[in-house]
PDB file of N, H, CA, C and O in Angstrom:
ATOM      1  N   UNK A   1     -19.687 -37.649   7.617  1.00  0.00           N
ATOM      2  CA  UNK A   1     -21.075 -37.249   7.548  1.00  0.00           C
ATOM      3  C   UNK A   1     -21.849 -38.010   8.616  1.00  0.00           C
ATOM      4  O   UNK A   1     -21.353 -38.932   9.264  1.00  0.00           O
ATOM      5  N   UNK A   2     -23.059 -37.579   8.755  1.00  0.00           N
ATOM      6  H   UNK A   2     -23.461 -36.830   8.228  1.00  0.00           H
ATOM      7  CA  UNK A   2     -23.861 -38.044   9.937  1.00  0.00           C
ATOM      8  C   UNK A   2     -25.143 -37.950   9.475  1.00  0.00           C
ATOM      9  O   UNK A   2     -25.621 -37.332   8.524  1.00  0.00           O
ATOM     10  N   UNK A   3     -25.874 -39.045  10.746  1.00  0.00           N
ATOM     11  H   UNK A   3     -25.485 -39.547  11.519  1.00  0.00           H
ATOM     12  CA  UNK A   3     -27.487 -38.976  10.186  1.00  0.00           C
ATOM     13  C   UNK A   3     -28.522 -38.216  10.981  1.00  0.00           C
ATOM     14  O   UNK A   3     -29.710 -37.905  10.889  1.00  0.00           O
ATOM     15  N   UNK A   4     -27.276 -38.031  11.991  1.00  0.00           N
ATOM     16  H   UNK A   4     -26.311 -38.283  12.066  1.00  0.00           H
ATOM     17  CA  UNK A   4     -27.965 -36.918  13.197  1.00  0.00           C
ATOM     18  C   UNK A   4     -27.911 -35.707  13.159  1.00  0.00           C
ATOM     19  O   UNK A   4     -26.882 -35.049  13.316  1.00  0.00           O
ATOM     20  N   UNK A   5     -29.358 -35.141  12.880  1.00  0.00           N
ATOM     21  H   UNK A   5     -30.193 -35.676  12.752  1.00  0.00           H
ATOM     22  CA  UNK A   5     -29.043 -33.527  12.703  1.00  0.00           C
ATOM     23  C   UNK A   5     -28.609 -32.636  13.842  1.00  0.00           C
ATOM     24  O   UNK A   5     -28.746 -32.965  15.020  1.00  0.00           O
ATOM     25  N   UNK A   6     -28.016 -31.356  13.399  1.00  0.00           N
ATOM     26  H   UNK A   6     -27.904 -31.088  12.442  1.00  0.00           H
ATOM     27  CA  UNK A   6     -27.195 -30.325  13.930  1.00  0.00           C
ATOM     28  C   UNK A   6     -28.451 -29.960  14.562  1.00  0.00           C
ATOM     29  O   UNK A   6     -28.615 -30.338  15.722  1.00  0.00           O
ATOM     30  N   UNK A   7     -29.456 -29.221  13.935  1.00  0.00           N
ATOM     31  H   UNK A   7     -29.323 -28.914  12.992  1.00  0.00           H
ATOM     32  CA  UNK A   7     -30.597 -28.488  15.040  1.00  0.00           C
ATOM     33  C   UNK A   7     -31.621 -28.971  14.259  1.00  0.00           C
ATOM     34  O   UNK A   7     -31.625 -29.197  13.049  1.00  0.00           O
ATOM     35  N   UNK A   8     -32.554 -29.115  15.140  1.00  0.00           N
ATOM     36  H   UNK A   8     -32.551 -28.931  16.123  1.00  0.00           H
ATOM     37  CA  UNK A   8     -33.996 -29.626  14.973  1.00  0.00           C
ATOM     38  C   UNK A   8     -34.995 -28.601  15.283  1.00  0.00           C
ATOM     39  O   UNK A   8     -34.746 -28.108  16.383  1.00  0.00           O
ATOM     40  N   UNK A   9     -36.151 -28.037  14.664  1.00  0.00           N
ATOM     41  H   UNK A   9     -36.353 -28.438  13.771  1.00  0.00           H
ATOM     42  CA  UNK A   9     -37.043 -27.081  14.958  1.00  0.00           C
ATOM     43  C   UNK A   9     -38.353 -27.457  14.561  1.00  0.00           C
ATOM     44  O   UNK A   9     -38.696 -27.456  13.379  1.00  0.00           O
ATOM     45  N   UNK A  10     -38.959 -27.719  15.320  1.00  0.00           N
ATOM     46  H   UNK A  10     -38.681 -27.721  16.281  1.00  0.00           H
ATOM     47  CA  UNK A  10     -40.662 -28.040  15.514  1.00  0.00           C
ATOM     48  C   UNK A  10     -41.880 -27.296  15.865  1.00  0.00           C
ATOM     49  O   UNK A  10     -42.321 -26.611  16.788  1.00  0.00           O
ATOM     50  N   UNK A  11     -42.201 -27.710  14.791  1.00  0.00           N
ATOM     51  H   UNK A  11     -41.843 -28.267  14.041  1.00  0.00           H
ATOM     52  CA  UNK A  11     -43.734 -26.112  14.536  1.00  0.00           C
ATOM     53  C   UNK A  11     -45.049 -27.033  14.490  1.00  0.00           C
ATOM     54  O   UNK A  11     -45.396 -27.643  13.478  1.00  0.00           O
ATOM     55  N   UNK A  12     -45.732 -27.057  15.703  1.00  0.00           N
ATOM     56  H   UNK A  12     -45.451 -26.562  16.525  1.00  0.00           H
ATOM     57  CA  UNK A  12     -47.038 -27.671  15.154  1.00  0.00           C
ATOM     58  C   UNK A  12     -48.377 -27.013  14.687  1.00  0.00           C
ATOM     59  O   UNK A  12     -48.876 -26.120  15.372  1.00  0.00           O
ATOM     60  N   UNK A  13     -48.740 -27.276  13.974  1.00  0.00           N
ATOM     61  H   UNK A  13     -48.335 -28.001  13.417  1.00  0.00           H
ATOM     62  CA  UNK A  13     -49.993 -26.969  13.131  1.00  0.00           C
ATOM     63  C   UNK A  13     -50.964 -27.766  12.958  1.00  0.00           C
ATOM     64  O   UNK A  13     -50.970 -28.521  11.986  1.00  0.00           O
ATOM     65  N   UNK A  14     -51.860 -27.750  13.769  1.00  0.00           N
ATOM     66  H   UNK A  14     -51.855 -27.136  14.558  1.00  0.00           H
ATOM     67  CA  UNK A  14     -53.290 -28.166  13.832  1.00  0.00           C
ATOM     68  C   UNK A  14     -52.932 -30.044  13.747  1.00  0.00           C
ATOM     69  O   UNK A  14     -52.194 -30.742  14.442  1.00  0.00           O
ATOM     70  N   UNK A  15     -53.625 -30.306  12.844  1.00  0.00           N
ATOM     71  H   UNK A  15     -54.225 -29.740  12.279  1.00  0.00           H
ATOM     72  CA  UNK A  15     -53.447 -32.114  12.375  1.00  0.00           C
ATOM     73  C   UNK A  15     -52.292 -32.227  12.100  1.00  0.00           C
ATOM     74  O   UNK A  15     -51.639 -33.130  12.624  1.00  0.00           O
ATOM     75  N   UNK A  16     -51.905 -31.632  11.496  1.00  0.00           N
ATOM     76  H   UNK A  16     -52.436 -30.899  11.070  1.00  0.00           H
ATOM     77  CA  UNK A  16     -50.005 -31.809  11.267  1.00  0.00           C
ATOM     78  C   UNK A  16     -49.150 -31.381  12.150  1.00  0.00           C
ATOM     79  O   UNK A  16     -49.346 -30.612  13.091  1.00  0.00           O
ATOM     80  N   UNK A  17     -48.129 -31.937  11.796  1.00  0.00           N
ATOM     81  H   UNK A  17     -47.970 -32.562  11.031  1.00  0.00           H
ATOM     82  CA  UNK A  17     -46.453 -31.541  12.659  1.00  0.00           C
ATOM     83  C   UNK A  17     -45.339 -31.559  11.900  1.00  0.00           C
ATOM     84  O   UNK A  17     -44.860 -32.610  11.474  1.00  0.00           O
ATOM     85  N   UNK A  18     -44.722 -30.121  11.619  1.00  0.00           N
ATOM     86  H   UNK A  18     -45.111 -29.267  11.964  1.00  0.00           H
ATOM     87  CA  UNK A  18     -44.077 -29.834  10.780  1.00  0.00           C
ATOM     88  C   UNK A  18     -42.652 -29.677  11.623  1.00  0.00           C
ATOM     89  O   UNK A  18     -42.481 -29.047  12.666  1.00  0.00           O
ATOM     90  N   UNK A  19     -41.510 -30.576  10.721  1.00  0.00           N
ATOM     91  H   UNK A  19     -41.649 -31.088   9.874  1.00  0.00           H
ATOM     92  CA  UNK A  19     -39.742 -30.424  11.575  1.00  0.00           C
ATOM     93  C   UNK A  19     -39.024 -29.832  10.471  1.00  0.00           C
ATOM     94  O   UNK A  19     -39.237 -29.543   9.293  1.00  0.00           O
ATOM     95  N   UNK A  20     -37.987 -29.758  11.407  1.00  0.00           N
ATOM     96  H   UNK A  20     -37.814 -29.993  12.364  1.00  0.00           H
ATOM     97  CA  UNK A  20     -37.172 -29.368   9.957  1.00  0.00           C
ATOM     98  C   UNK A  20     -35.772 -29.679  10.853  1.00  0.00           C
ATOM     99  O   UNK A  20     -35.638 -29.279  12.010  1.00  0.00           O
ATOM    100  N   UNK A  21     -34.535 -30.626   9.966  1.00  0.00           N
ATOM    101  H   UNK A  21     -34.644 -30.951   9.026  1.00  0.00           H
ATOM    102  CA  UNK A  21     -33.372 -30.717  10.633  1.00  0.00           C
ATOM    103  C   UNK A  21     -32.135 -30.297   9.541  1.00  0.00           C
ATOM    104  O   UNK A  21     -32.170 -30.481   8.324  1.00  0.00           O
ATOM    105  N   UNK A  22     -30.947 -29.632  10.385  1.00  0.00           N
ATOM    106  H   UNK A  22     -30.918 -29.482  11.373  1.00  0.00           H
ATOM    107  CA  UNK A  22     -29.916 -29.246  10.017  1.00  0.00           C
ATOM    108  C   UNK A  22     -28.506 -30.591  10.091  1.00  0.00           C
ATOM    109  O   UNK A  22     -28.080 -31.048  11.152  1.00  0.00           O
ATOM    110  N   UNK A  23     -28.004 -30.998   8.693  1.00  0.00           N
ATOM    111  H   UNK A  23     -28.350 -30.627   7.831  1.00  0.00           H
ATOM    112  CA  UNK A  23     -26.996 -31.768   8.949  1.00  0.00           C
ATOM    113  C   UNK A  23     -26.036 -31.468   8.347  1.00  0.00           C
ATOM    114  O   UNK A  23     -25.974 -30.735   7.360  1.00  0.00           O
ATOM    115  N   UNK A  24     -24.887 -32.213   9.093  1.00  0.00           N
ATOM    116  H   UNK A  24     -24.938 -32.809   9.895  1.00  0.00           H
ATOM    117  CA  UNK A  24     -23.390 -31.902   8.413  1.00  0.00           C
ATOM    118  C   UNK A  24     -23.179 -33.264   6.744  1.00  0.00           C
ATOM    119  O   UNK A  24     -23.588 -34.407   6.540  1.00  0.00           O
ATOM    120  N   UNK A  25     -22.366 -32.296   5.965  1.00  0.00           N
ATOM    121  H   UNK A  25     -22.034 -31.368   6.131  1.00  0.00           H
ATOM    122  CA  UNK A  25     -21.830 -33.316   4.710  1.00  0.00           C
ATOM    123  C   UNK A  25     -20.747 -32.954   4.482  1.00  0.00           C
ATOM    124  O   UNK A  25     -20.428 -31.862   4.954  1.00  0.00           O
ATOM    125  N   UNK A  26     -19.999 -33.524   3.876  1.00  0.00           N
ATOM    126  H   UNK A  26     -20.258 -34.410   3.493  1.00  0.00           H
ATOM    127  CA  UNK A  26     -18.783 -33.262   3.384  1.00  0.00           C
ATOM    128  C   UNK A  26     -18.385 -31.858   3.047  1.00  0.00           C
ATOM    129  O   UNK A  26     -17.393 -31.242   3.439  1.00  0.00           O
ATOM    130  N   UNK A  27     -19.445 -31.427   2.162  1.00  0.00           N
ATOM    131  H   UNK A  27     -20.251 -31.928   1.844  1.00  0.00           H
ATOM    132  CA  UNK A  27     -18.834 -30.364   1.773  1.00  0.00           C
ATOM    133  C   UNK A  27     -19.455 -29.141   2.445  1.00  0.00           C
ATOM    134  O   UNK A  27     -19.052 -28.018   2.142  1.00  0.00           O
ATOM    135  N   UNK A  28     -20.087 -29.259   3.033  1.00  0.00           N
ATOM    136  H   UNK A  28     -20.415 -30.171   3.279  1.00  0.00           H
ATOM    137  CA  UNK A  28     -20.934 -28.125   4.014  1.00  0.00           C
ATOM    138  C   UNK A  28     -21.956 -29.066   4.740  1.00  0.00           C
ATOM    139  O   UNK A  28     -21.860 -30.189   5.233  1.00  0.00           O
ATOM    140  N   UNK A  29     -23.079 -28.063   4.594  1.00  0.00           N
ATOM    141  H   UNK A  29     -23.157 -27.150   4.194  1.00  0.00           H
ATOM    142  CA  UNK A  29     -24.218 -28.153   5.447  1.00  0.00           C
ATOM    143  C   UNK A  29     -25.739 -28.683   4.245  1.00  0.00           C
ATOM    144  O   UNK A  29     -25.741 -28.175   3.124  1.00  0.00           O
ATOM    145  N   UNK A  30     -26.762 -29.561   4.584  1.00  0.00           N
ATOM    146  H   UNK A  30     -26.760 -29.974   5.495  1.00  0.00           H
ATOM    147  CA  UNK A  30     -28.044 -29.009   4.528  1.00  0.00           C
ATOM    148  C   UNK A  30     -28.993 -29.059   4.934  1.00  0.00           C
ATOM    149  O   UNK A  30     -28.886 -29.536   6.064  1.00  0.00           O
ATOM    150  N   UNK A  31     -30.143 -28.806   4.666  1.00  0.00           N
ATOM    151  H   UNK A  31     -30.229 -28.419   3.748  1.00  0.00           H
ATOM    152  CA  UNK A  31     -31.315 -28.804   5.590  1.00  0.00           C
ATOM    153  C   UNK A  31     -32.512 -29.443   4.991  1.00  0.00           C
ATOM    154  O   UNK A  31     -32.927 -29.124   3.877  1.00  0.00           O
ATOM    155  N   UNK A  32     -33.191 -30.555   5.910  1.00  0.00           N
ATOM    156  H   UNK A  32     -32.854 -30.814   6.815  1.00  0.00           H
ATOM    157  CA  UNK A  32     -34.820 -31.092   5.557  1.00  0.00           C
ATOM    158  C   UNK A  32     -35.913 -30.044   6.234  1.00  0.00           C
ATOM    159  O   UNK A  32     -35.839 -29.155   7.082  1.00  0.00           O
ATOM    160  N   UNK A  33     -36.983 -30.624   5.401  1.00  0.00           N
ATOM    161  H   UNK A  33     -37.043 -31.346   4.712  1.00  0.00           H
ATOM    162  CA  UNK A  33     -38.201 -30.228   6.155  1.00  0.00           C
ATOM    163  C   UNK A  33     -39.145 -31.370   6.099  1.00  0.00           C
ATOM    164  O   UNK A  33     -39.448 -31.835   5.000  1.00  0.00           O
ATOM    165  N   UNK A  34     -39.562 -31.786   7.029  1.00  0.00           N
ATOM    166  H   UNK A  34     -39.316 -31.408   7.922  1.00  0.00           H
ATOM    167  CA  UNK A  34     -40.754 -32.953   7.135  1.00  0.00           C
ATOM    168  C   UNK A  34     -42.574 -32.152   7.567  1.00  0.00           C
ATOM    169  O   UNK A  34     -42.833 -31.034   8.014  1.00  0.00           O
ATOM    170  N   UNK A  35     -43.243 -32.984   7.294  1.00  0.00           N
ATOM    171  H   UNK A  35     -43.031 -33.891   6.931  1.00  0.00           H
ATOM    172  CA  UNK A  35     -44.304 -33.143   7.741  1.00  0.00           C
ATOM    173  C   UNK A  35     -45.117 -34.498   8.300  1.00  0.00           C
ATOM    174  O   UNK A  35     -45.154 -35.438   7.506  1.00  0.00           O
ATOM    175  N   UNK A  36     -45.695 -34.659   9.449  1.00  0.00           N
ATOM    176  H   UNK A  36     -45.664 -33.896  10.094  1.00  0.00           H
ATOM    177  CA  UNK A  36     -46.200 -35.422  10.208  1.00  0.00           C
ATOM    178  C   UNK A  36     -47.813 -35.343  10.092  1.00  0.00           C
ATOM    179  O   UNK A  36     -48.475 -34.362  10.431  1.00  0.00           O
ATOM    180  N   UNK A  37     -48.292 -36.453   9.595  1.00  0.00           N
ATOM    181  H   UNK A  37     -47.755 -37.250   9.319  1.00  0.00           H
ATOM    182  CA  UNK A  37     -50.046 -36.057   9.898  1.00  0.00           C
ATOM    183  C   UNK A  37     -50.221 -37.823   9.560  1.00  0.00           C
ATOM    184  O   UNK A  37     -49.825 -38.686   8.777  1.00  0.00           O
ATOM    185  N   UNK A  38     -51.057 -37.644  10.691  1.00  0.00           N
ATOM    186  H   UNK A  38     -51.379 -36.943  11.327  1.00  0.00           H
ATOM    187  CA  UNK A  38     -51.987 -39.233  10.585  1.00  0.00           C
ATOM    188  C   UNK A  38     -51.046 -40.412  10.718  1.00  0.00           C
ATOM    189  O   UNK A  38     -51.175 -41.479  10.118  1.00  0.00           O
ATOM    190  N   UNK A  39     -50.108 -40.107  11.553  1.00  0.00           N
ATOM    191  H   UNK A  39     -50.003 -39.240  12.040  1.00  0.00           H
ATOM    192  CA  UNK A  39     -48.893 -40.864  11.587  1.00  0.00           C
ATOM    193  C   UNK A  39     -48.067 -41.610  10.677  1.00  0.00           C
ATOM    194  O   UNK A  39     -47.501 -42.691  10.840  1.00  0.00           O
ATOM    195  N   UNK A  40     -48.110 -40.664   9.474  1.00  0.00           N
ATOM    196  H   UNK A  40     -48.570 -39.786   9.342  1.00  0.00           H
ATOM    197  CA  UNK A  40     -47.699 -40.581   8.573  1.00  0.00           C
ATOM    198  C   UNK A  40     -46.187 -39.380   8.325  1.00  0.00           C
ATOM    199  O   UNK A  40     -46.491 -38.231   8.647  1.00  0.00           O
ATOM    200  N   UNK A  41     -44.566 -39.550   7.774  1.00  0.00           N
ATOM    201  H   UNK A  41     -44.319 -40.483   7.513  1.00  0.00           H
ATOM    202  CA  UNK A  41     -43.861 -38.779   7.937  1.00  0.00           C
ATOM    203  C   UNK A  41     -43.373 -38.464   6.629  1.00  0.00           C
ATOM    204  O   UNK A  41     -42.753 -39.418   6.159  1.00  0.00           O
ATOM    205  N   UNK A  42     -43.435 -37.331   5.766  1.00  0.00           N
ATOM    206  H   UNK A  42     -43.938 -36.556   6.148  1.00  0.00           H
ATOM    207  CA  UNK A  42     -43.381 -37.368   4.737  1.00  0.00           C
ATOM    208  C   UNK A  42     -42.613 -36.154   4.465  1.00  0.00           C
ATOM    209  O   UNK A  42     -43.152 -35.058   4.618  1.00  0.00           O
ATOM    210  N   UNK A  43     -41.060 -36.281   3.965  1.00  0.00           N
ATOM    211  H   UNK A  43     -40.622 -37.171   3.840  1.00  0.00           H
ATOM    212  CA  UNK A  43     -40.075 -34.750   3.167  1.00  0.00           C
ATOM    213  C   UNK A  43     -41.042 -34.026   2.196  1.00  0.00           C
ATOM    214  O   UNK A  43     -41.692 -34.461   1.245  1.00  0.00           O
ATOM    215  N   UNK A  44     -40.923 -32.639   2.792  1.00  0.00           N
ATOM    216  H   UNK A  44     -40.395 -32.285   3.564  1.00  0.00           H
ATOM    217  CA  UNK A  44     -41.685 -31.347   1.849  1.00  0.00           C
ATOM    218  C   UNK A  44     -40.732 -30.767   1.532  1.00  0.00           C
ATOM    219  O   UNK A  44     -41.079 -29.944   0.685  1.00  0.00           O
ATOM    220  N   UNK A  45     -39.250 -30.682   1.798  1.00  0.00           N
ATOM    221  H   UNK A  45     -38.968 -31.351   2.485  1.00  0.00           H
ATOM    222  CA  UNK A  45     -38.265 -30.192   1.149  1.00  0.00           C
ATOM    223  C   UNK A  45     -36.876 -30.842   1.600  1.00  0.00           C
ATOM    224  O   UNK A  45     -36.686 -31.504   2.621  1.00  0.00           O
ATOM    225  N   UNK A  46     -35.807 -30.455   0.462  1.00  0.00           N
ATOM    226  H   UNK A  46     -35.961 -29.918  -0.367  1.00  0.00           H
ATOM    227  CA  UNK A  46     -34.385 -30.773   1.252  1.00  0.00           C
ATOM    228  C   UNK A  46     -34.044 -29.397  -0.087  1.00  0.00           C
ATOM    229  O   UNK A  46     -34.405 -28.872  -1.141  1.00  0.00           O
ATOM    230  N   UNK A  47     -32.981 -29.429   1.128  1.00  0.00           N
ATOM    231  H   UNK A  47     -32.688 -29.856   1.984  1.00  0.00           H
ATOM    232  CA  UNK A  47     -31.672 -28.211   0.461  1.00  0.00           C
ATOM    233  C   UNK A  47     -30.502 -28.707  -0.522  1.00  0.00           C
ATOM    234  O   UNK A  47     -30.037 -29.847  -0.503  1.00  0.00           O
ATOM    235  N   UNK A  48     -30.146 -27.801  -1.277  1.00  0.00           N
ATOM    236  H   UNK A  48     -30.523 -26.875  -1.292  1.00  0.00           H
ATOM    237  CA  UNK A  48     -28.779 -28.233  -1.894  1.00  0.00           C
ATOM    238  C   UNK A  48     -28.022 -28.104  -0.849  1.00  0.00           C
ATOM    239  O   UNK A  48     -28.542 -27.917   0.251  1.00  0.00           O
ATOM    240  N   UNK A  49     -26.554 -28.185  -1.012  1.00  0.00           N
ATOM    241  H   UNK A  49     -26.131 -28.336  -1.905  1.00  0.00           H
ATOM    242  CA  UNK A  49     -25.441 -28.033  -0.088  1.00  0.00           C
ATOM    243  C   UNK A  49     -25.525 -26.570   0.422  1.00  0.00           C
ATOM    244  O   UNK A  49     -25.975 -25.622  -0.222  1.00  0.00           O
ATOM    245  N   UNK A  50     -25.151 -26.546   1.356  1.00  0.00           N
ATOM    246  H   UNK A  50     -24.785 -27.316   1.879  1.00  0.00           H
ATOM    247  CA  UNK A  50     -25.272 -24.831   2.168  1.00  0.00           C
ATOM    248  C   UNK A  50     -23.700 -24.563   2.583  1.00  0.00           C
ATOM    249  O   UNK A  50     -23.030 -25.495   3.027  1.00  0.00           O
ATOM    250  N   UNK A  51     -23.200 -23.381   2.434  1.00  0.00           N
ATOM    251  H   UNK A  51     -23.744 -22.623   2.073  1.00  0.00           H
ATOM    252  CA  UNK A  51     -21.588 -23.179   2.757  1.00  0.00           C
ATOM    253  C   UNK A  51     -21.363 -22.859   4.540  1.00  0.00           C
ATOM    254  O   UNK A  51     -20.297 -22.752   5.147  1.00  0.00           O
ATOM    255  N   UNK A  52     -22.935 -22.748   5.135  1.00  0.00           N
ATOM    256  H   UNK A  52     -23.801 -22.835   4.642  1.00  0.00           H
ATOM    257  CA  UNK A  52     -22.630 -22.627   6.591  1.00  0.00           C
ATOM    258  C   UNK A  52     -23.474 -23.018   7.392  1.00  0.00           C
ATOM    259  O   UNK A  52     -24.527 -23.100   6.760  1.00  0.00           O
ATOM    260  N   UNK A  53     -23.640 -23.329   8.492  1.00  0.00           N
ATOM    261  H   UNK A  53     -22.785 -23.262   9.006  1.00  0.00           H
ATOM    262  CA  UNK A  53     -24.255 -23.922   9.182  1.00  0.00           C
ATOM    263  C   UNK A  53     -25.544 -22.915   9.282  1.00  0.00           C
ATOM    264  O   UNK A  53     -26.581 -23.405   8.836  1.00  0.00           O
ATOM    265  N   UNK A  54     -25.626 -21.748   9.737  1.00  0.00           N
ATOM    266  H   UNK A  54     -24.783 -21.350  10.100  1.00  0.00           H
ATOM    267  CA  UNK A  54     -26.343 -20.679   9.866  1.00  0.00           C
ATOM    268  C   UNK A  54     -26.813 -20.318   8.800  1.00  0.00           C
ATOM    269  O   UNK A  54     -27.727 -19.602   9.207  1.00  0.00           O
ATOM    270  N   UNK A  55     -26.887 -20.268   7.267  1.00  0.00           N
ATOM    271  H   UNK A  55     -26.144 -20.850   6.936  1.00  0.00           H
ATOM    272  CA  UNK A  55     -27.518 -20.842   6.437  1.00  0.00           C
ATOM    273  C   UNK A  55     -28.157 -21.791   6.207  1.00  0.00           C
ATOM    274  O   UNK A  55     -29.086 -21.369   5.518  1.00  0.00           O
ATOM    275  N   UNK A  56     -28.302 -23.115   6.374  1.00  0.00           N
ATOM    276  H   UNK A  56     -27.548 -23.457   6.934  1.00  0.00           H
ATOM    277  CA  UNK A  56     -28.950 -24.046   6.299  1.00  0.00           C
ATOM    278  C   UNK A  56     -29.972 -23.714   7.234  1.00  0.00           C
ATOM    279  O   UNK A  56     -31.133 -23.771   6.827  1.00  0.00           O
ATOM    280  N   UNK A  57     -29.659 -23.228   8.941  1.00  0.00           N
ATOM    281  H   UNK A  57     -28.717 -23.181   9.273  1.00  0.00           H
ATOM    282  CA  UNK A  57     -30.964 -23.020   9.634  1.00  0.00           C
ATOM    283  C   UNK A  57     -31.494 -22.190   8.980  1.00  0.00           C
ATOM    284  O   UNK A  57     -32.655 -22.570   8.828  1.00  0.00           O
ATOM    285  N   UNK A  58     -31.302 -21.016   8.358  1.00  0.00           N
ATOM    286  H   UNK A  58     -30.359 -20.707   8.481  1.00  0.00           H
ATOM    287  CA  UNK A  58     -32.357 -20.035   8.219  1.00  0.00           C
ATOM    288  C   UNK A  58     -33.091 -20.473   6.957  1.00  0.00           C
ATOM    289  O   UNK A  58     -34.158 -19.889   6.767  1.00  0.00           O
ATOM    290  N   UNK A  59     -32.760 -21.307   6.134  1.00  0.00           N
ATOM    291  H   UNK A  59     -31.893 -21.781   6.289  1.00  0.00           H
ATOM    292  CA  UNK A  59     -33.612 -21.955   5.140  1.00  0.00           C
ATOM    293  C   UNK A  59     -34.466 -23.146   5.641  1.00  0.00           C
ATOM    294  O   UNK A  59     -35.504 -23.558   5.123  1.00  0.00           O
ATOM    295  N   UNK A  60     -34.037 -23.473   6.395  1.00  0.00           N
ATOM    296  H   UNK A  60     -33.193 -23.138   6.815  1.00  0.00           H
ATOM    297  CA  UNK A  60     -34.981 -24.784   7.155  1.00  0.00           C
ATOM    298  C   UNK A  60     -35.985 -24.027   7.776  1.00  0.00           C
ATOM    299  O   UNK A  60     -37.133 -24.106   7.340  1.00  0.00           O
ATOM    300  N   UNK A  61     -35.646 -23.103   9.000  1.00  0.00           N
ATOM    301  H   UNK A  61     -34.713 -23.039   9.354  1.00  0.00           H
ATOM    302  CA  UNK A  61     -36.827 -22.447   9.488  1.00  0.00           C
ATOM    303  C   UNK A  61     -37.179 -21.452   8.921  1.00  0.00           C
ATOM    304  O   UNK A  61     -37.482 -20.674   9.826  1.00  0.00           O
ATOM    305  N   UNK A  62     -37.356 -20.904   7.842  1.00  0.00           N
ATOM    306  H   UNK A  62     -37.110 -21.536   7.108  1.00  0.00           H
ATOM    307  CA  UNK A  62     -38.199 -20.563   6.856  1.00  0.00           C
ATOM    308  C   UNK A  62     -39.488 -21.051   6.174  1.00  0.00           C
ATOM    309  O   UNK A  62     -40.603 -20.535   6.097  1.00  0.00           O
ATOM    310  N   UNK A  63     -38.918 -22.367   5.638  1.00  0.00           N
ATOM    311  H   UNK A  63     -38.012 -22.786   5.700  1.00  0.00           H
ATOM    312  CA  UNK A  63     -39.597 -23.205   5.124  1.00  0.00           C
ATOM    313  C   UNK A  63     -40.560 -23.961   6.147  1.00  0.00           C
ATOM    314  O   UNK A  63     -41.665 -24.405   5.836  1.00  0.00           O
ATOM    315  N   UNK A  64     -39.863 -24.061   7.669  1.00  0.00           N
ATOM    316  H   UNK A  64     -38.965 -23.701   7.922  1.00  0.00           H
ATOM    317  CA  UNK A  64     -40.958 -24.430   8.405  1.00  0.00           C
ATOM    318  C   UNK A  64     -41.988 -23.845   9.167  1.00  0.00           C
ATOM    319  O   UNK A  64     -42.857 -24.302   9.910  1.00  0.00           O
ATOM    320  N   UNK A  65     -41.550 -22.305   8.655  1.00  0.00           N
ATOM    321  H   UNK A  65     -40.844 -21.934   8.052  1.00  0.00           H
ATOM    322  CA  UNK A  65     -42.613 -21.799   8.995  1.00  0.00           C
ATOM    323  C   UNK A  65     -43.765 -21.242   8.272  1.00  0.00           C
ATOM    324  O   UNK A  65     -44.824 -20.819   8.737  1.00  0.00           O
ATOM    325  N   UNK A  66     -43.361 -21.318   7.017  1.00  0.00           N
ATOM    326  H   UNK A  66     -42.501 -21.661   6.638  1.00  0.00           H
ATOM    327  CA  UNK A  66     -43.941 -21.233   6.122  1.00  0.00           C
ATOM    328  C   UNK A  66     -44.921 -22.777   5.623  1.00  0.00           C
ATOM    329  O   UNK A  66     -45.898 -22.622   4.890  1.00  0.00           O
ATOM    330  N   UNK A  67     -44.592 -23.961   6.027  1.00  0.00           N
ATOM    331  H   UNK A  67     -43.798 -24.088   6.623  1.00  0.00           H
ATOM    332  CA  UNK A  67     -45.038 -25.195   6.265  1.00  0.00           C
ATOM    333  C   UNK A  67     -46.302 -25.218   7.344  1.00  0.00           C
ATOM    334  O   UNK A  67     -47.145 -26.115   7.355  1.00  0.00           O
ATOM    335  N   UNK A  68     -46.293 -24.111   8.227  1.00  0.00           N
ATOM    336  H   UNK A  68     -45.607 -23.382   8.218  1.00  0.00           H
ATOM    337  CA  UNK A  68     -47.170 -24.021   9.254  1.00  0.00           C
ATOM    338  C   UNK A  68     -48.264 -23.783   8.993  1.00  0.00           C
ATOM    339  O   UNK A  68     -49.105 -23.689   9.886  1.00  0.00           O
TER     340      UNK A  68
END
């Protein structure tokens, strides 16, 4: 496992800055979503385990765009 995500996708919105990263685990994949405001970095979501990589993105950038 790793702490470095697979893909990173960045949506900014006004005062905030919304990411979202894709990582590998043992048993698959999952995905965060952060938010950035006032230099402040705070998780608005994480995923259960995902069975593919291309799953996890499309739930991450979902959520981050919907975060927007």
């Amino acid at each position: 496992m790793t702490d470095t995500p697979l893909d990173v996708f960045e949506i900014g919105a006004g005062r905030s800055f919304i990411f979202g990263g894709v990582y590998a685990a043992n048993d698959g994949f999952f995905a965060e979503v952060h938010e950035q405001k006032n230099g402040h970095i705070r998780r608005i979501a994480k995923s259960n385990g995902m069975p593919s990589r291309e799953v996890a993105v499309a739930w991450m950038t979902q959520r981050c765009q919907a975060g927007a």
